[in-house]
Each structure stands twice: as structure tokens, then as C-alpha cells.
Amino acid sequence: AQKVTQAQTEISVVEKEDVTLDCVYETRDTTYYLFWYKQPPSGELVFLIRRNSFDEQNEISGRYSWNFQKSTSSFNFTITASQVVDSAVYFCALSAPSTGGFKTIFGAGTRLFVKA
Amino acid sequence: DVKVTQSSRYLVKRTGEKVFLECVQDMDHENMFWYRQDPGLGLRLIYFSYDVKMKEKGDIPEGYSVSREKKERFSLILESASTNQTSMYLCASRRDTGKSRYEQYFGPGTRLTVT
């Protein structure tokens, strides 16, 4: 079965705290792609990052970092020194041959509140 | 930058009306998608298209149809709107080759209310 689980429904932090959003995926494919998207209150989903299954290097982009671990089927997202503008719903997603032509399966999302 | 636009941000229609939601992308992407997003249910795929005049059913196609006459345009049609189709509708596009393959780019969404 192809599945993406984001166990955290909502997280609330105070500005400048670090926060990690968890993502666990299931797939039987050896080639697959993982993604994170951000949906701010305006509603438009914004692509943040793509990782393919052969690249386990962690990635850092400013205050954002991603930790991909195939051994635990996890692709976690950390925001360092959070800001109010980070308040949004964050979706983890998976595309793989078994999802049907690399269709994207989304997790349920984690709503992040960052308080000033 | 990829730009995906949707014809309306907010739409109010009456039960039984025929509703057209339009989506246009400007990056020559082969694939286009329609999702609906409801609280507690996440994003669910309605239909997608991998080429002009081609379409495939997603997870919840009942009550909807689509049209793709040109590569840049993908329309979602509610033949006879019902109250249970009140939702946020999101259009997306992507390419399946190249550096940005499988990355989806979304429009701003259309919040449809059927009364």
C-alpha cells in the first residue's frame, strides 16, 4: 500500500522556537519521490522540496531543513527559529509508480501555529 | 516561475446548476490535476490529464467531468451541482521529465459554495 502519515494534526509554538514536522511513508517501490508543500492561510499550496529515493542527503534551505531516512521511511521537516509567517498547513507527499503513473498521495497535513 | 491560474477565487451556485471551473498554466506542463480539499479529508484527486484530450479518473470522479482541449487549459465541470460539492477546488500542473519532474504547482484555489 502507498501511504503518507503525518501523525501531528496541529502544532503550536512560540516564535523563535525550532519545530519538526514528522512524515512517515509506505511504498513498495524502489524508485519514488517525496515532497513537502506549504499551504498558508491564503489557500494556495506552495512546493517546498522534492527528494528522490536514491538521494538520502539532508537538505538545508535557510531556516528550513529536511531529514530523509530510508531506514525508518521518514522524511521530516524542521523549521529553525520559527516565525509567524511560517504559520500554515504543511503537507508531505509521495509519488511512485505504484501510486498509478506517479500520481501524488498527500498526507493529511500538519497545521502549524507560530505565536508572536 | 510557473503560474497556474484559476478562473474564480470564490463562487456561489445553486443546486442543479452546471458549473465550470477553469484552470490555465503557462509552463507547457503535460499533466494537469483537479483536487478537492475538505476539512479532515485532505486533498482528494478528482481527475487528471496527461495530454490534450486525455483524461483519467482519480479517487472521487462521481458527479464531475473534465475537458482538456488545449495543453494549457483544464476545465472541471459539475454537471448538476449539489450541496455536497461545496468545497475548495485546487488545480495543479506538473511535468514528468527534467529537473523539476513530478513537482506539482498549484493554483490559488476556488472556494465553491452550492446552496
Coordinates of C-alpha atoms in Angstrom, one line a residue:
Chain A
A1 CA 0.0 0.0 0.0
Q2 CA 1.1 3.5 -0.7
K3 CA 0.6 5.8 2.2
V4 CA 1.8 9.0 3.8
T5 CA 1.2 9.6 7.5
Q6 CA 1.6 12.9 9.3
A7 CA 0.7 12.0 12.8
Q8 CA 0.8 15.6 14.1
T9 CA -2.5 17.2 13.4
E10 CA -1.7 20.6 14.9
I11 CA 1.5 22.1 16.5
S12 CA 1.7 25.3 18.3
V13 CA 5.0 27.0 19.1
V14 CA 6.2 30.4 20.1
E15 CA 8.2 32.5 17.7
K16 CA 11.9 31.6 17.6
E17 CA 11.3 28.0 18.7
D18 CA 12.5 25.2 16.5
V19 CA 9.8 22.8 15.3
T20 CA 9.9 19.5 13.5
L21 CA 7.1 18.2 11.4
D22 CA 7.1 14.4 11.0
C23 CA 6.3 12.4 7.9
V24 CA 6.3 8.6 7.5
Y25 CA 5.6 7.0 4.2
E26 CA 4.9 3.5 2.9
T27 CA 5.7 2.2 -0.6
R28 CA 6.8 -1.0 -2.2
D29 CA 8.6 0.8 -5.0
T30 CA 12.4 1.3 -5.0
T31 CA 12.1 4.5 -7.1
Y32 CA 9.9 7.1 -5.6
Y33 CA 9.7 10.9 -4.8
L34 CA 8.9 12.7 -1.6
F35 CA 7.7 16.2 -1.3
W36 CA 6.8 18.9 1.1
Y37 CA 4.2 21.6 0.3
K38 CA 3.1 24.6 2.4
Q39 CA -0.5 26.0 2.4
P40 CA -0.6 29.4 4.0
P41 CA -4.0 30.9 5.0
S42 CA -4.4 32.3 1.5
G43 CA -5.0 28.7 0.4
E44 CA -2.5 28.2 -2.4
L45 CA -0.2 25.2 -2.0
V46 CA 3.4 26.0 -2.5
F47 CA 6.0 23.5 -3.4
L48 CA 8.9 23.4 -1.0
I49 CA 11.1 20.4 -1.8
R50 CA 11.4 17.2 -3.7
R51 CA 13.6 14.3 -2.8
N52 CA 14.1 11.1 -4.8
S53 CA 14.6 7.7 -3.2
F54 CA 18.3 7.5 -4.3
D55 CA 19.3 10.7 -2.6
E56 CA 19.4 10.5 1.2
Q57 CA 21.4 13.6 1.6
N58 CA 19.8 16.0 4.0
E59 CA 19.0 19.4 2.7
I60 CA 19.1 22.9 4.2
S61 CA 17.5 26.0 2.8
G62 CA 17.7 29.0 5.0
R63 CA 15.7 28.2 8.2
Y64 CA 14.3 25.0 6.6
S65 CA 15.9 21.6 6.7
W66 CA 14.8 18.2 5.7
N67 CA 15.9 14.8 7.0
F68 CA 15.3 11.8 4.8
Q69 CA 15.9 8.4 6.3
K70 CA 15.0 5.3 4.2
S71 CA 15.7 3.0 7.1
T72 CA 12.8 4.5 9.0
S73 CA 10.8 5.6 6.0
S74 CA 10.7 9.1 7.2
F75 CA 11.1 12.5 5.7
N76 CA 10.9 15.0 8.5
F77 CA 10.9 18.8 8.1
T78 CA 12.5 21.2 10.6
I79 CA 11.9 24.9 10.8
T80 CA 14.6 26.6 12.9
A81 CA 13.8 29.9 14.7
S82 CA 10.2 29.8 13.6
Q83 CA 8.4 33.0 12.6
V84 CA 4.8 34.0 12.5
V85 CA 4.9 33.8 8.7
D86 CA 5.6 30.1 9.0
S87 CA 2.0 29.6 10.2
A88 CA 0.4 27.3 7.6
V89 CA -0.6 23.8 6.9
Y90 CA 2.2 21.6 5.7
F91 CA 1.7 18.6 3.6
C92 CA 4.1 15.7 3.0
A93 CA 3.5 13.8 -0.2
L94 CA 4.7 10.7 -2.2
S95 CA 4.8 9.9 -5.9
A96 CA 5.7 6.4 -7.1
P97 CA 5.0 4.0 -9.9
S98 CA 2.5 2.1 -7.7
T99 CA 0.5 5.2 -6.9
G100 CA -0.6 4.9 -10.6
G101 CA 1.7 6.8 -13.0
F102 CA 3.4 8.6 -10.3
K103 CA 0.2 10.2 -9.0
T104 CA 0.8 12.1 -5.8
I105 CA -0.5 10.9 -2.5
F106 CA -0.7 13.6 0.2
G107 CA -0.6 13.2 3.9
A108 CA -3.4 14.7 6.0
G109 CA -1.3 17.8 6.8
T110 CA 0.0 19.3 9.9
R111 CA -1.3 22.7 10.9
L112 CA 1.5 24.9 12.4
F113 CA 0.6 27.9 14.6
V114 CA 3.5 30.2 15.4
K115 CA 2.6 32.7 18.1
A116 CA 4.4 36.0 18.5
Chain B
D1 CA 8.1 30.9 -12.5
V2 CA 5.3 28.5 -13.0
K3 CA 2.0 30.2 -13.0
V4 CA -1.3 28.4 -12.5
T5 CA -4.4 30.5 -12.5
Q6 CA -8.0 29.6 -11.7
S7 CA -11.0 31.5 -13.1
S8 CA -12.5 32.4 -9.7
R9 CA -11.4 32.5 -6.1
Y10 CA -15.0 32.4 -4.8
L11 CA -18.1 31.0 -6.4
V12 CA -21.7 30.6 -5.2
K13 CA -24.0 28.4 -7.2
R14 CA -27.5 27.0 -6.8
T15 CA -28.3 23.3 -6.6
G16 CA -28.8 21.8 -10.1
E17 CA -26.7 24.5 -11.9
K18 CA -24.0 23.5 -14.3
V19 CA -20.7 24.8 -13.0
F20 CA -17.4 25.3 -14.9
L21 CA -14.1 25.8 -13.1
E22 CA -11.3 26.8 -15.4
C23 CA -7.5 26.3 -14.9
V24 CA -4.7 27.7 -17.0
Q25 CA -1.0 27.0 -16.7
D26 CA 1.8 28.8 -18.6
M27 CA 4.7 26.3 -18.3
D28 CA 3.8 23.9 -21.0
H29 CA 3.3 21.1 -18.5
E30 CA 1.9 17.9 -19.9
N31 CA 0.0 16.9 -16.7
M32 CA -2.8 18.7 -15.0
F33 CA -4.9 17.8 -12.0
W34 CA -8.1 18.7 -10.2
Y35 CA -8.3 18.1 -6.4
R36 CA -10.9 19.0 -3.8
Q37 CA -9.9 19.8 -0.3
D38 CA -12.2 19.3 2.6
P39 CA -11.5 19.6 6.4
G40 CA -10.4 16.3 7.8
L41 CA -10.2 14.6 4.4
G42 CA -7.1 16.3 3.0
L43 CA -6.6 16.6 -0.8
R44 CA -8.5 14.1 -2.9
L45 CA -7.9 13.7 -6.6
I46 CA -10.9 14.1 -8.8
Y47 CA -9.5 13.8 -12.4
F48 CA -6.2 14.3 -14.1
S49 CA -5.0 14.7 -17.6
Y50 CA -1.6 13.7 -19.1
D51 CA -2.2 15.1 -22.5
V52 CA -4.6 17.1 -24.6
K53 CA -8.0 15.3 -24.9
M54 CA -6.8 12.6 -22.5
K55 CA -8.2 12.2 -19.0
E56 CA -8.1 9.7 -16.2
K57 CA -10.4 9.3 -13.2
G58 CA -9.0 10.0 -9.8
D59 CA -10.3 8.8 -6.5
I60 CA -13.6 10.7 -6.5
P61 CA -14.8 11.4 -10.1
E62 CA -18.5 10.9 -9.4
G63 CA -20.5 14.0 -10.2
Y64 CA -17.7 15.6 -12.2
S65 CA -16.3 15.7 -15.7
V66 CA -13.3 17.4 -17.3
S67 CA -12.2 18.8 -20.5
R68 CA -8.8 19.4 -21.9
E69 CA -8.9 20.8 -25.4
K70 CA -5.7 22.8 -25.2
K71 CA -2.5 21.9 -23.4
E72 CA -2.6 24.9 -21.1
R73 CA -6.2 24.6 -20.1
F74 CA -8.0 22.1 -17.9
S75 CA -11.6 22.5 -17.0
L76 CA -13.6 20.9 -14.3
I77 CA -17.4 20.6 -14.8
L78 CA -20.1 19.9 -12.3
E79 CA -22.9 18.8 -14.4
S80 CA -25.6 19.4 -11.8
A81 CA -24.2 20.9 -8.7
S82 CA -25.2 19.5 -5.3
T83 CA -24.6 20.8 -1.8
N84 CA -22.1 18.0 -1.1
Q85 CA -19.9 19.5 -3.7
T86 CA -19.3 22.6 -1.6
S87 CA -15.6 22.6 -1.2
M88 CA -12.2 24.1 -2.1
Y89 CA -11.1 23.1 -5.6
L90 CA -7.4 23.1 -6.4
C91 CA -5.9 22.8 -9.8
A92 CA -2.3 21.7 -10.3
S93 CA 0.2 21.1 -13.1
R94 CA 3.5 19.3 -13.4
R95 CA 5.9 17.8 -15.9
D96 CA 7.2 14.2 -15.7
T97 CA 10.6 14.9 -17.2
G98 CA 13.6 17.1 -16.5
K99 CA 14.9 18.7 -13.3
S100 CA 11.5 19.6 -11.8
R101 CA 9.7 16.4 -12.7
Y102 CA 6.8 15.4 -10.5
E103 CA 6.8 18.7 -8.7
Q104 CA 3.2 20.0 -8.7
Y105 CA 2.4 23.7 -9.0
F106 CA -1.0 24.7 -7.7
G107 CA -3.4 27.5 -8.5
P108 CA -4.9 29.7 -5.8
G109 CA -8.0 27.5 -5.4
T110 CA -11.7 28.1 -6.0
R111 CA -13.9 28.0 -2.9
L112 CA -17.3 26.8 -4.3
T113 CA -20.4 27.1 -2.3
V114 CA -23.6 25.3 -3.5
T115 CA -26.8 26.5 -1.9

